[in-house]
Amino acid sequence: MVSSGTLWGRIRPTTSRAVLILGGVIIAALLAMSGYEIWRQRQATLEAATQNLSALSLALTQQTERAFHSVELVMDSTAQSVQQAGGPDKMRPLDLHRELKARVDGIPQMIGVAVVDREGFMIAGALRYPSPKTQFKDRDIFVRHRADPSLGVVIGAPHASPVDGRPIIPVSRRLSGPDGSFQGIVLAAVDPEYFQQFYRRVLPSEDGAFALFRTDGILLARSPQSDNTVIGQSFAHLRIFQPDTGPQGLAQGPSPMDGAYRLLAYQRLSSYPLVINVSLRRDVLLAPWLNNAGRLGLAAVLAVLLVSLATAVLTRQSRHEEAHAIALEESERRLRFAQFALDHAADMVFWVDSGGRILYTNHAATMRLEYPPDALVGQPIATVDPRFTDRAWRRLLPWLKRRRRAQFRSVHRTRRGVPYPAEVSVNYVEFEGADFVCAFARDISQRKAAEAALAEKTAKLEASNAELEQFAYVASHDLREPLRMVNSFVTMLARRYGDSLNDEAKEFIGFAQDGAVRMDRLILDLLEYSRVGRLDRPLVPLPLARGVEAAMRSLHVAIAESGAQVEVVPELPVVMANEEELTRLFLNLIGNALKYHHPDRAPQVRVGAQMVDGKVMCWVTDNGIGIAPQYYDRVFRIFQRLHGRDRYEGTGIGLAICKKIVERHGGRIWIESTPDQGSTFFFTLQAGPALA
Ligand code: ADP
């Protein structure tokens, strides 16, 4: 995904997004259109089917109506001829049989017709002669016709024929005398098979079904026949037989006959209490549609795939182009930024071609060299730096090509010919097969002046330091000579005239000797102090342990006498130090640790070191009398002591020497202490390289 925000925070509308949206819309439209078309075709198929069903049911109704009408006509004419003969008992059964047979002939839906007299005996039937003497007296139909003269034609529930056992639909009507008296009934047997065959012929397909019911739901005939639907069975529970249902209509649902989902048209006969159903299986009906929908769906899917592919390709392409455009714009903007920075940089910038011609100078360059903007473009570089004649430039270029970049100091010349020192860095650049040099130059006249001033100051300082050291050394050295003289003459005085001197004079001489000795010590200390950092003591890589061990050797008597315990951390590092001064440092610190021990306990001294921030931090810890914080600085000053000479021997130079040694080694020294508990002297030294 190309980010719409760039480094510079711009958000742009993208073509790729538009392509993506368009593709989405086309796909959605394609899916919607094909979905709608599939749905529409389905509706049309169902509509056409229901129309066909309605038409079919109407046609079948009329046909069925006609069939029953013919049966009724046969029964009516039979009744008429019986009436004309004066009643059923007035007719000869054989004649009646013949007549009935003649009437039934040519009417395929009728299996037979029979006449029953008022006593309930069958007089004659069309099928056989003589007819079986079947008794109808107690049959429901006989009783109903006898009781109700207005009953008309009654279509009974189908039952098995008493003659051959196949199912028949009984149809009956009353026989009345001229006075309306009950004379018996005419019975007709209608063949359900007739309807079944007829309907099968006209049904549109194997899956079509037809059924003939009485309006009370009793099944009279059905095609196709199935095992779980028996002629004569009642389907009164179905919705189409409910009293509120109209004379015709459409319905759909699972069929009670075979369980298949069916579309159904029903129609009530106008002259008989019968209903005709015609139905079609919905799945069969919809099969061609389903086929078609499948093809349509497939086409839609293919189209969607094609559109998706096209969208993907187009999106990719436009994203690519957009990314390219964004990158281009960004690089242009970066270029402008870089150009601005270059133009306004504090350093001078020059681009020079392979022939030594200036191609570009920035503002700082033209300003310093006192040219108008762009006036140097096209000029040879020697205009700025006279060293780079054409020949020199031709030599420089291949050298620079190998080195890629170089730095040097040079002298540049302004337009008026005023020279100034410059620090130049040149870079070789190959661009589109050509050689270029990009040079950055800085006017260092001020820096050079500052450097010169600093060097001068340093030299002066060094000279004065050396002088001071020399003075201190010479002074202390030369002071000892007269002091020695004073001391030896006072000693001589004491030795030679000692006996004639009184006690007070002897005491004075003692004081003078003492003072001379002390002064000598002070001068020696001063001498030593002045010697620290002398040039003949260079710093070299040195194991710290060496200084510690040397100091301990010098102190072994003091250690033994005081019963001290001195612990040194193993594996001390290597430092940059002068051995003599390092030994002096530890000698003073460990010596103090022994000297300023606590009167109540034997001294315990620990010496250690570790690396901290690239330096070696060393420490000497004791359990002595400690130092109060306000004296932390004072103890490092020369001849500063916290105790009188009567309590602790010393001149107060030891820590001053330590400080001087540490500082000249490039380190720092400080104290952490708790009075009455002990002190730790820390100092840092430069780490030395590890010695193999
Ligand atoms: P000196 O030991 O000759 O007096 P230093 O310069 O070595 O001189 O020490 C200065 C003073 O610092 C000492 O007089 C002492 O009071 C104090 N001092 C130095 N080291 C210790 C220490 N380890 N414990 C307590 N006090 C110390």
XYZ file of C-alpha atoms and ligand atoms in Angstrom:
719
model
C 0.000 0.000 0.000
C 1.359 3.358 -0.926
C 1.194 5.563 2.110
C -0.907 8.590 1.392
C 1.031 10.675 3.900
C 4.608 11.416 3.010
C 7.529 12.593 5.033
C 6.211 16.087 4.516
C 2.723 15.208 5.691
C 0.839 15.745 2.445
C -2.230 13.613 1.743
C -3.220 13.156 -1.887
C -6.326 11.632 -3.488
C -5.236 8.477 -5.231
C -6.263 7.088 -8.581
C -5.732 3.612 -7.247
C -8.452 4.198 -4.686
C -10.808 5.409 -7.414
C -10.045 2.319 -9.517
C -10.651 0.125 -6.504
C -13.985 1.795 -5.762
C -15.060 1.613 -9.425
C -14.137 -2.063 -9.550
C -16.144 -2.640 -6.362
C -19.157 -0.822 -7.788
C -19.031 -2.801 -11.056
C -18.773 -6.072 -9.141
C -21.657 -5.090 -6.863
C -23.766 -4.068 -9.904
C -22.944 -7.327 -11.679
C -23.890 -9.364 -8.629
C -27.073 -7.355 -8.067
C -28.123 -7.602 -11.709
C -27.514 -11.321 -11.989
C -29.187 -11.882 -8.612
C -32.205 -9.904 -9.737
C -32.328 -11.729 -13.093
C -32.210 -15.108 -11.377
C -34.961 -14.082 -8.991
C -37.062 -12.666 -11.859
C -36.729 -15.831 -13.916
C -37.804 -17.888 -10.965
C -40.867 -15.740 -10.431
C -41.725 -15.906 -14.137
C -41.340 -19.698 -14.164
C -43.584 -20.057 -11.131
C -46.129 -17.649 -12.544
C -46.303 -19.435 -15.895
C -46.622 -22.739 -14.094
C -49.489 -21.556 -11.922
C -51.252 -20.125 -14.945
C -50.914 -23.447 -16.739
C -52.153 -25.261 -13.688
C -55.180 -23.015 -13.427
C -56.024 -23.511 -17.088
C -55.521 -27.247 -16.783
C -57.674 -27.530 -13.706
C -60.436 -25.596 -15.442
C -60.301 -27.859 -18.491
C -60.291 -31.012 -16.361
C -63.167 -29.701 -14.291
C -65.286 -29.246 -17.382
C -64.375 -32.697 -18.642
C -65.200 -34.296 -15.278
C -68.420 -32.354 -15.112
C -69.386 -33.741 -18.511
C -68.496 -37.287 -17.479
C -70.717 -37.108 -14.399
C -73.389 -35.409 -16.403
C -73.496 -38.372 -18.814
C -73.844 -40.711 -15.829
C -76.682 -38.588 -14.501
C -78.392 -38.684 -17.929
C -78.241 -42.506 -18.011
C -79.705 -42.636 -14.519
C -82.394 -40.111 -15.398
C -83.504 -41.967 -18.551
C -83.490 -45.273 -16.614
C -85.703 -43.636 -13.975
C -87.993 -42.333 -16.671
C -88.508 -45.699 -18.358
C -89.104 -47.361 -14.963
C -91.677 -44.720 -14.133
C -93.346 -45.172 -17.492
C -93.606 -48.900 -16.857
C -95.390 -48.084 -13.602
C -92.650 -48.914 -11.152
C -89.700 -51.293 -10.932
C -91.784 -54.315 -9.974
C -93.867 -53.896 -13.158
C -90.859 -54.545 -15.376
C -89.449 -57.872 -16.359
C -85.979 -58.163 -14.974
C -84.567 -59.557 -18.220
C -85.956 -56.655 -20.252
C -84.682 -54.253 -17.665
C -81.230 -55.896 -17.733
C -81.098 -55.587 -21.496
C -82.215 -51.996 -21.407
C -79.688 -51.081 -18.716
C -76.908 -52.839 -20.598
C -77.796 -50.903 -23.746
C -77.706 -47.623 -21.850
C -74.318 -48.240 -20.253
C -72.742 -49.321 -23.524
C -70.542 -46.587 -25.000
C -70.186 -44.694 -21.723
C -66.684 -45.674 -20.610
C -66.783 -44.051 -17.200
C -69.687 -46.257 -16.144
C -69.033 -49.765 -14.967
C -72.691 -50.455 -14.514
C -76.153 -49.333 -13.483
C -78.798 -51.134 -11.428
C -82.375 -50.641 -10.254
C -83.372 -51.369 -6.633
C -87.039 -51.693 -5.709
C -88.714 -50.039 -2.755
C -88.099 -53.124 -0.605
C -84.348 -52.723 -1.136
C -83.893 -55.664 -3.576
C -81.820 -55.219 -6.699
C -84.227 -55.938 -9.563
C -81.770 -55.872 -12.405
C -78.294 -54.644 -13.253
C -76.517 -53.938 -16.503
C -73.613 -56.252 -15.790
C -75.201 -59.646 -15.201
C -78.407 -61.487 -15.515
C -79.871 -62.575 -13.280
C -78.444 -60.063 -10.926
C -77.393 -61.074 -7.418
C -80.187 -60.507 -4.959
C -78.260 -57.901 -3.023
C -80.217 -56.316 -0.214
C -79.958 -52.454 0.057
C -82.705 -51.927 2.596
C -80.396 -51.004 5.481
C -77.803 -49.195 3.402
C -77.369 -45.565 4.288
C -77.918 -44.323 0.718
C -81.172 -46.273 0.356
C -82.481 -44.899 3.671
C -81.514 -41.334 2.757
C -83.260 -41.445 -0.677
C -86.385 -42.984 0.853
C -86.528 -40.313 3.538
C -85.752 -37.325 1.338
C -87.397 -36.969 -2.070
C -85.405 -33.831 -2.814
C -81.994 -35.432 -2.328
C -81.161 -35.573 -6.078
C -78.031 -37.280 -7.300
C -75.785 -38.535 -4.534
C -72.125 -39.411 -5.139
C -71.094 -41.868 -2.471
C -67.744 -42.785 -0.974
C -65.860 -45.223 -3.215
C -65.808 -48.862 -2.189
C -64.913 -52.217 -3.627
C -67.286 -53.537 -6.225
C -69.374 -56.459 -4.868
C -69.088 -57.996 -8.350
C -65.341 -57.987 -9.034
C -63.782 -56.196 -6.052
C -62.270 -53.245 -7.958
C -62.983 -49.792 -6.583
C -66.080 -48.036 -7.773
C -67.661 -44.660 -7.158
C -71.345 -45.208 -6.340
C -73.778 -42.652 -7.745
C -77.508 -42.902 -6.897
C -80.842 -41.197 -7.402
C -84.356 -41.817 -6.141
C -87.173 -43.507 -8.116
C -90.482 -41.775 -7.436
C -93.985 -42.727 -8.517
C -96.265 -40.220 -10.319
C -97.549 -39.208 -6.894
C -94.023 -38.748 -5.584
C -94.061 -41.974 -3.589
C -90.777 -43.853 -3.051
C -90.324 -46.651 -5.582
C -86.655 -47.466 -5.101
C -83.330 -46.128 -6.354
C -81.174 -46.156 -9.460
C -77.555 -47.001 -8.652
C -74.652 -46.355 -10.961
C -71.048 -47.499 -10.527
C -68.564 -45.023 -11.908
C -65.031 -46.215 -12.694
C -62.250 -44.188 -10.967
C -59.803 -45.795 -13.367
C -61.502 -43.903 -16.200
C -60.525 -40.589 -14.659
C -57.114 -41.790 -13.741
C -56.323 -42.826 -17.291
C -57.818 -39.756 -18.796
C -55.939 -37.417 -16.521
C -52.705 -39.244 -17.026
C -53.013 -38.578 -20.731
C -53.518 -34.873 -20.333
C -51.083 -34.249 -17.486
C -48.035 -32.304 -18.680
C -45.417 -34.574 -17.188
C -44.774 -37.552 -14.973
C -44.455 -35.210 -12.057
C -47.835 -33.660 -12.496
C -50.534 -35.036 -10.234
C -54.241 -34.952 -10.417
C -56.891 -35.807 -7.837
C -60.649 -35.830 -7.703
C -62.259 -35.350 -4.304
C -65.692 -34.972 -2.941
C -66.102 -31.559 -1.341
C -65.946 -33.282 2.069
C -62.387 -34.430 1.320
C -63.017 -38.078 0.310
C -60.573 -39.079 -2.462
C -62.310 -40.481 -5.538
C -59.487 -40.788 -8.024
C -55.857 -39.884 -8.331
C -53.137 -39.993 -10.853
C -50.473 -41.093 -10.400
C -51.560 -43.609 -7.820
C -49.349 -44.208 -4.852
C -49.281 -46.734 -2.072
C -49.937 -44.323 0.747
C -53.000 -42.760 -0.818
C -56.021 -45.005 -1.041
C -59.116 -44.196 -2.925
C -61.906 -43.518 -0.428
C -59.515 -42.032 2.123
C -60.534 -38.752 3.714
C -58.434 -35.606 3.338
C -60.969 -33.407 5.043
C -58.263 -31.804 7.139
C -56.646 -30.105 4.129
C -57.066 -26.384 3.860
C -58.828 -26.523 0.497
C -61.710 -28.468 2.084
C -62.321 -25.962 4.835
C -65.695 -24.202 4.672
C -64.124 -20.747 4.173
C -62.165 -21.800 1.086
C -63.354 -20.371 -2.252
C -64.513 -22.459 -5.273
C -61.114 -22.265 -6.907
C -57.623 -21.152 -6.055
C -53.914 -21.851 -5.804
C -51.920 -23.363 -2.991
C -48.449 -24.708 -2.380
C -46.734 -26.883 0.178
C -45.672 -30.467 0.814
C -48.128 -32.879 -0.690
C -49.908 -35.223 1.754
C -49.838 -37.836 -1.003
C -46.142 -38.164 -1.731
C -44.488 -35.575 0.507
C -43.044 -33.575 -2.442
C -43.351 -29.818 -2.438
C -46.029 -28.982 -4.969
C -47.786 -26.059 -6.619
C -51.474 -26.792 -6.771
C -54.584 -25.429 -8.490
C -58.029 -26.560 -7.268
C -61.396 -26.051 -8.797
C -64.840 -26.975 -7.528
C -67.307 -28.465 -10.006
C -70.332 -26.247 -10.497
C -72.978 -29.022 -10.696
C -71.559 -31.682 -8.393
C -70.025 -31.573 -4.910
C -66.634 -32.432 -6.319
C -63.241 -30.748 -6.311
C -60.412 -31.234 -8.784
C -56.739 -30.730 -7.857
C -53.952 -30.394 -10.355
C -50.435 -30.067 -8.983
C -46.844 -29.990 -10.169
C -43.646 -30.691 -8.235
C -41.938 -27.418 -7.630
C -38.402 -28.815 -7.896
C -39.178 -30.353 -11.291
C -40.846 -27.160 -12.380
C -37.870 -25.107 -11.304
C -35.275 -27.498 -12.723
C -34.859 -25.656 -16.049
C -34.754 -22.387 -14.161
C -32.163 -23.818 -11.809
C -30.107 -24.884 -14.791
C -30.382 -21.483 -16.296
C -29.632 -19.779 -12.983
C -26.533 -21.940 -12.645
C -25.314 -20.814 -16.038
C -26.160 -17.226 -15.243
C -24.445 -17.486 -11.858
C -21.388 -18.996 -13.474
C -21.310 -16.216 -16.040
C -21.659 -13.662 -13.237
C -18.866 -15.269 -11.241
C -16.652 -15.272 -14.325
C -17.486 -11.648 -14.984
C -16.767 -10.776 -11.340
C -13.460 -12.617 -11.551
C -12.572 -10.786 -14.726
C -13.511 -7.420 -13.250
C -11.583 -8.252 -10.052
C -8.562 -9.204 -12.088
C -8.799 -6.050 -14.162
C -9.268 -3.976 -11.001
C -6.306 -5.627 -9.335
C -4.096 -5.062 -12.361
C -5.228 -1.467 -12.779
C -4.938 -0.752 -9.042
C -1.458 -2.207 -8.964
C -0.439 -0.211 -11.939
C -1.870 3.038 -10.653
C -0.381 2.404 -7.223
C 2.921 1.869 -8.858
C 2.543 5.085 -10.803
C 1.404 6.943 -7.707
C 4.302 5.631 -5.682
C 6.557 6.720 -8.462
C 4.984 10.173 -8.597
C 5.149 10.518 -4.818
C 8.774 9.417 -4.770
C 9.573 11.866 -7.552
C 7.827 14.710 -5.811
C 9.479 13.821 -2.567
C 12.891 13.643 -4.115
C 12.282 17.007 -5.796
C 11.294 18.476 -2.485
C 14.300 16.951 -0.772
C 16.413 18.380 -3.543
C 14.960 21.833 -2.979
C 15.577 21.493 0.754
C 19.111 20.318 0.138
C 19.640 23.136 -2.355
C 18.433 25.664 0.184
C 20.694 24.224 2.862
C 23.602 24.265 0.444
C 22.959 27.849 -0.653
C 22.742 29.047 2.910
C 25.375 26.870 4.576
C 27.975 28.624 6.719
C 30.769 26.780 4.923
C 31.732 27.649 1.366
C 30.662 25.051 -1.196
C 32.116 24.627 -4.692
C 31.298 22.193 -7.472
C 34.156 21.852 -9.926
C 34.174 19.881 -13.176
C 36.946 17.585 -14.396
C 38.583 20.480 -16.247
C 38.866 22.514 -13.035
C 36.050 24.938 -13.944
C 33.748 26.131 -11.199
C 30.158 24.994 -11.793
C 28.519 26.187 -8.618
C 29.320 28.343 -5.601
C 27.031 28.957 -2.658
C 26.221 32.238 -0.995
C 28.912 31.849 1.693
C 31.593 31.356 -0.988
C 30.731 34.393 -3.108
C 30.349 36.518 0.028
C 33.726 35.550 1.500
C 35.514 35.788 -1.836
C 33.791 39.148 -2.500
C 32.223 38.190 -5.833
C 28.695 38.932 -6.978
C 26.459 35.813 -6.961
C 27.358 33.333 -9.728
C 30.281 35.495 -10.930
C 32.661 32.609 -10.195
C 30.734 30.107 -12.322
C 32.821 29.168 -15.353
C 36.053 30.476 -13.755
C 39.026 28.135 -13.191
C 39.387 26.980 -9.570
C 42.816 28.671 -9.546
C 40.920 31.972 -9.261
C 40.132 30.936 -5.685
C 43.101 28.708 -4.896
C 46.147 29.734 -7.008
C 47.804 26.412 -6.131
C 45.443 24.566 -8.461
C 46.798 25.553 -11.846
C 45.501 23.469 -14.753
C 48.467 21.119 -14.421
C 48.049 20.733 -10.658
C 44.343 20.037 -11.117
C 45.035 17.373 -13.724
C 47.336 15.671 -11.213
C 44.922 16.043 -8.338
C 41.909 14.503 -10.077
C 43.151 10.875 -10.561
C 44.596 10.911 -7.047
C 41.308 12.064 -5.603
C 39.426 9.530 -7.713
C 41.337 6.791 -5.894
C 41.000 8.302 -2.435
C 37.404 9.548 -2.907
C 37.922 12.321 -0.355
C 40.715 14.392 1.138
C 41.265 17.223 3.600
C 43.963 19.867 3.548
C 44.761 23.408 4.483
C 45.333 25.976 1.805
C 45.393 29.691 1.173
C 42.496 31.201 -0.779
C 42.465 34.577 -2.471
C 39.582 37.038 -2.543
C 38.606 39.013 -5.625
C 40.896 41.808 -4.498
C 43.756 39.335 -4.053
C 43.652 39.270 -0.230
C 44.825 35.825 0.971
C 43.281 33.979 3.918
C 43.878 30.491 5.324
C 41.212 27.906 4.537
C 40.489 24.377 5.615
C 39.264 22.439 2.587
C 37.611 19.049 2.246
C 37.265 17.722 -1.302
C 35.052 14.841 -2.426
C 35.185 13.012 -5.700
C 31.768 12.433 -7.304
C 31.043 10.491 -10.455
C 27.790 11.480 -12.050
C 26.447 10.144 -15.348
C 29.908 9.050 -16.409
C 31.571 12.404 -15.750
C 33.984 13.387 -12.938
C 33.170 16.151 -10.485
C 34.666 17.497 -7.310
C 32.568 18.863 -4.488
C 34.659 21.036 -2.184
C 33.758 22.472 1.208
C 35.968 25.295 2.455
C 36.076 27.136 5.741
C 37.893 30.382 6.493
C 40.155 29.494 9.426
C 41.918 32.816 9.875
C 40.195 33.352 13.224
C 40.866 29.827 14.383
C 44.499 30.087 13.378
C 44.830 33.332 15.290
C 43.235 31.711 18.363
C 45.507 28.669 18.022
C 48.551 30.870 17.799
C 47.472 32.862 20.872
C 46.854 29.658 22.818
C 50.201 28.177 21.844
C 51.887 31.353 22.954
C 50.086 31.294 26.316
C 50.901 27.632 26.861
C 54.550 28.183 26.121
C 54.627 31.096 28.559
C 52.875 29.043 31.227
C 55.232 26.125 30.774
C 58.208 28.438 31.014
C 56.905 30.037 34.194
C 56.077 26.633 35.721
C 59.528 25.331 34.944
C 60.988 28.460 36.387
C 58.900 28.048 39.544
C 59.909 24.432 39.952
C 63.485 25.333 39.368
C 63.155 28.059 41.976
C 61.578 25.784 44.564
C 64.185 23.142 43.943
C 67.095 25.485 44.000
C 65.730 27.357 47.003
C 65.177 24.262 49.084
C 68.437 22.721 47.964
C 70.461 25.847 48.678
C 68.609 26.495 51.948
C 69.820 23.202 53.381
C 73.455 24.244 53.145
C 73.350 27.181 55.657
C 70.928 25.138 57.780
C 73.394 22.313 57.998
C 75.997 24.896 59.029
C 73.763 26.303 61.787
C 73.028 22.810 63.005
C 76.629 21.634 63.037
C 77.912 24.764 64.785
C 75.187 24.590 67.401
C 76.075 20.921 67.906
C 79.741 21.865 68.165
C 78.863 24.604 70.683
C 76.970 22.094 72.777
C 79.728 19.503 72.608
C 82.639 21.890 73.325
C 81.105 24.215 75.904
C 78.406 21.950 77.174
C 79.977 21.542 80.567
C 80.280 25.278 81.261
C 76.713 26.063 80.182
C 73.913 26.233 82.620
C 70.735 24.191 82.123
C 68.764 27.006 80.525
C 71.484 27.580 77.874
C 71.571 23.812 77.203
C 67.796 23.847 76.744
C 68.074 26.757 74.278
C 70.680 24.914 72.303
C 68.362 21.882 72.270
C 65.541 24.038 70.853
C 67.855 25.480 68.199
C 68.925 21.944 67.161
C 65.374 20.780 67.104
C 64.301 23.737 64.990
C 67.150 23.122 62.554
C 66.183 19.449 62.174
C 62.534 20.380 61.649
C 63.418 23.016 59.141
C 65.539 20.463 57.297
C 62.570 18.102 57.190
C 60.346 20.876 55.869
C 62.892 21.787 53.195
C 63.236 18.114 52.201
C 59.466 17.812 51.955
C 59.297 20.967 49.879
C 62.006 19.581 47.666
C 60.074 16.410 47.165
C 56.875 18.290 46.470
C 58.611 20.358 43.802
C 60.015 17.197 42.221
C 56.573 15.691 41.531
C 55.787 15.837 37.824
C 59.299 16.411 36.665
C 59.770 15.797 32.965
C 62.217 12.948 33.539
C 59.350 10.934 35.048
C 57.161 9.939 32.074
C 53.878 8.029 32.433
C 54.051 4.436 31.184
C 51.684 1.442 31.337
C 52.249 0.013 34.789
C 50.488 -2.636 36.863
C 48.918 -0.876 39.824
C 50.006 -3.793 42.005
C 53.645 -2.855 41.506
C 53.192 0.522 43.232
C 51.198 -1.093 46.061
C 53.782 -3.809 46.659
C 56.714 -1.366 46.675
C 54.904 0.840 49.221
C 54.151 -2.177 51.438
C 57.770 -3.263 51.355
C 58.836 0.190 52.601
C 56.188 0.031 55.318
C 56.747 -3.545 56.533
C 58.283 -2.471 59.870
C 55.426 -0.048 60.620
C 52.900 -2.731 59.619
C 54.516 -5.267 61.910
C 54.785 -2.852 64.840
C 51.230 -1.670 64.703
C 49.910 -5.230 64.243
C 48.025 -3.964 61.171
C 46.164 -6.099 58.689
C 46.581 -4.884 55.105
C 44.315 -6.441 52.480
C 44.917 -5.892 48.757
C 42.280 -6.781 46.163
C 43.720 -9.394 43.765
C 44.131 -8.680 40.043
C 44.644 -4.939 40.104
C 44.513 -3.264 36.666
C 47.236 -1.646 34.596
C 47.373 2.143 34.734
C 49.339 4.902 33.036
C 51.761 6.025 35.775
C 55.276 6.810 36.824
C 56.478 4.042 39.114
C 58.271 6.235 41.596
C 55.313 8.580 42.015
C 52.766 5.754 42.141
C 54.797 4.117 44.914
C 54.988 7.463 46.752
C 51.199 7.826 46.454
C 50.471 4.453 48.092
C 53.281 4.967 50.608
C 51.686 8.201 51.830
C 48.117 6.867 51.876
C 48.854 3.465 53.472
C 51.328 5.151 55.841
C 48.622 7.596 56.981
C 46.181 4.717 57.420
C 48.628 3.106 59.829
C 49.612 6.363 61.531
C 46.101 7.679 62.164
C 44.783 4.401 63.555
C 42.239 4.332 66.338
C 43.753 3.916 69.829
C 41.205 1.186 70.678
C 41.846 -1.166 67.757
C 44.537 -2.518 65.506
C 44.605 -0.891 62.064
C 42.818 -2.638 59.221
C 43.666 -1.362 55.741
C 42.096 -2.333 52.434
C 43.503 -1.390 49.026
C 41.520 -1.877 45.814
C 40.641 -0.581 42.370
C 37.976 -0.960 39.697
C 37.076 0.481 36.308
C 34.546 3.344 36.439
C 33.592 5.251 33.261
C 36.745 4.209 31.452
C 39.057 5.226 34.296
C 40.620 3.238 37.116
C 39.207 4.252 40.484
C 41.499 3.241 43.405
C 40.881 3.390 47.108
C 42.702 3.013 50.422
C 40.331 2.389 53.308
C 41.175 2.336 57.020
C 39.353 1.932 60.329
C 41.218 4.816 61.965
C 40.217 8.034 63.661
C 38.473 9.485 60.601
C 38.282 13.072 59.330
C 35.432 15.546 59.836
C 33.897 16.709 56.510
C 34.922 20.338 56.965
C 38.595 19.276 56.673
C 38.197 17.269 53.439
C 39.819 20.059 51.401
C 42.191 21.403 53.978
C 44.149 18.171 54.483
C 45.316 18.289 50.860
C 46.912 21.696 51.272
C 50.635 21.977 51.788
C 51.805 21.857 55.454
C 48.207 21.676 56.699
C 47.736 19.321 59.663
C 44.831 18.564 61.919
C 46.958 17.485 64.887
C 49.907 18.790 66.841
C 53.346 17.234 66.406
C 53.187 15.969 69.942
C 50.328 13.600 69.039
C 51.247 12.513 65.518
C 54.606 12.931 63.782
C 54.564 14.750 60.455
C 54.849 17.962 58.477
C 51.547 18.055 56.595
C 53.052 17.591 53.116
C 52.016 13.932 52.489
C 48.487 14.468 51.122
C 49.577 17.612 49.211
C 52.099 15.422 47.377
C 49.393 12.795 46.781
C 47.126 15.442 45.251
C 49.882 16.751 43.025
C 50.807 13.218 41.866
C 47.190 12.272 41.092
C 46.480 15.505 39.239
C 49.607 15.325 37.169
C 48.504 11.747 36.257
C 45.264 13.254 34.955
C 43.096 12.114 37.890
C 41.252 13.393 40.944
C 41.517 12.591 44.643
C 38.853 12.860 47.323
C 37.869 11.592 50.778
C 34.884 9.836 52.289
C 35.107 9.458 56.032
C 33.174 8.999 59.257
C 35.008 10.446 62.293
C 35.925 7.748 64.837
C 35.156 4.984 62.341
C 37.555 5.351 59.456
C 38.383 7.015 56.146
C 38.589 6.096 52.494
C 40.867 7.951 50.111
C 39.684 7.612 46.492
C 41.641 8.610 43.432
C 41.386 8.019 39.720
C 44.098 7.157 37.193
C 44.103 6.659 33.425
C 43.658 3.027 32.466
C 46.655 1.574 30.725
C 46.611 -1.006 27.914
C 46.393 -4.574 29.162
C 49.897 -5.983 29.421
C 50.345 -9.361 27.816
P 51.033 14.498 57.998
O 50.592 13.111 58.064
O 52.472 14.676 57.843
O 50.455 15.338 59.067
P 49.444 14.605 55.619
O 49.377 15.612 54.521
O 49.766 13.226 55.273
O 50.442 15.144 56.688
O 48.063 14.636 56.358
C 47.421 15.831 56.682
C 46.470 15.628 57.791
O 45.382 14.834 57.387
C 47.063 14.861 58.915
O 47.648 15.739 59.862
C 45.855 14.123 59.552
O 45.255 14.973 60.500
C 44.955 13.992 58.402
N 44.974 12.627 57.911
C 45.681 12.148 56.878
N 45.442 10.848 56.656
C 44.542 10.467 57.599
C 43.879 9.240 57.904
N 44.088 8.110 57.205
N 42.993 9.223 58.940
C 42.777 10.335 59.658
N 43.347 11.537 59.394
C 44.260 11.611 58.382
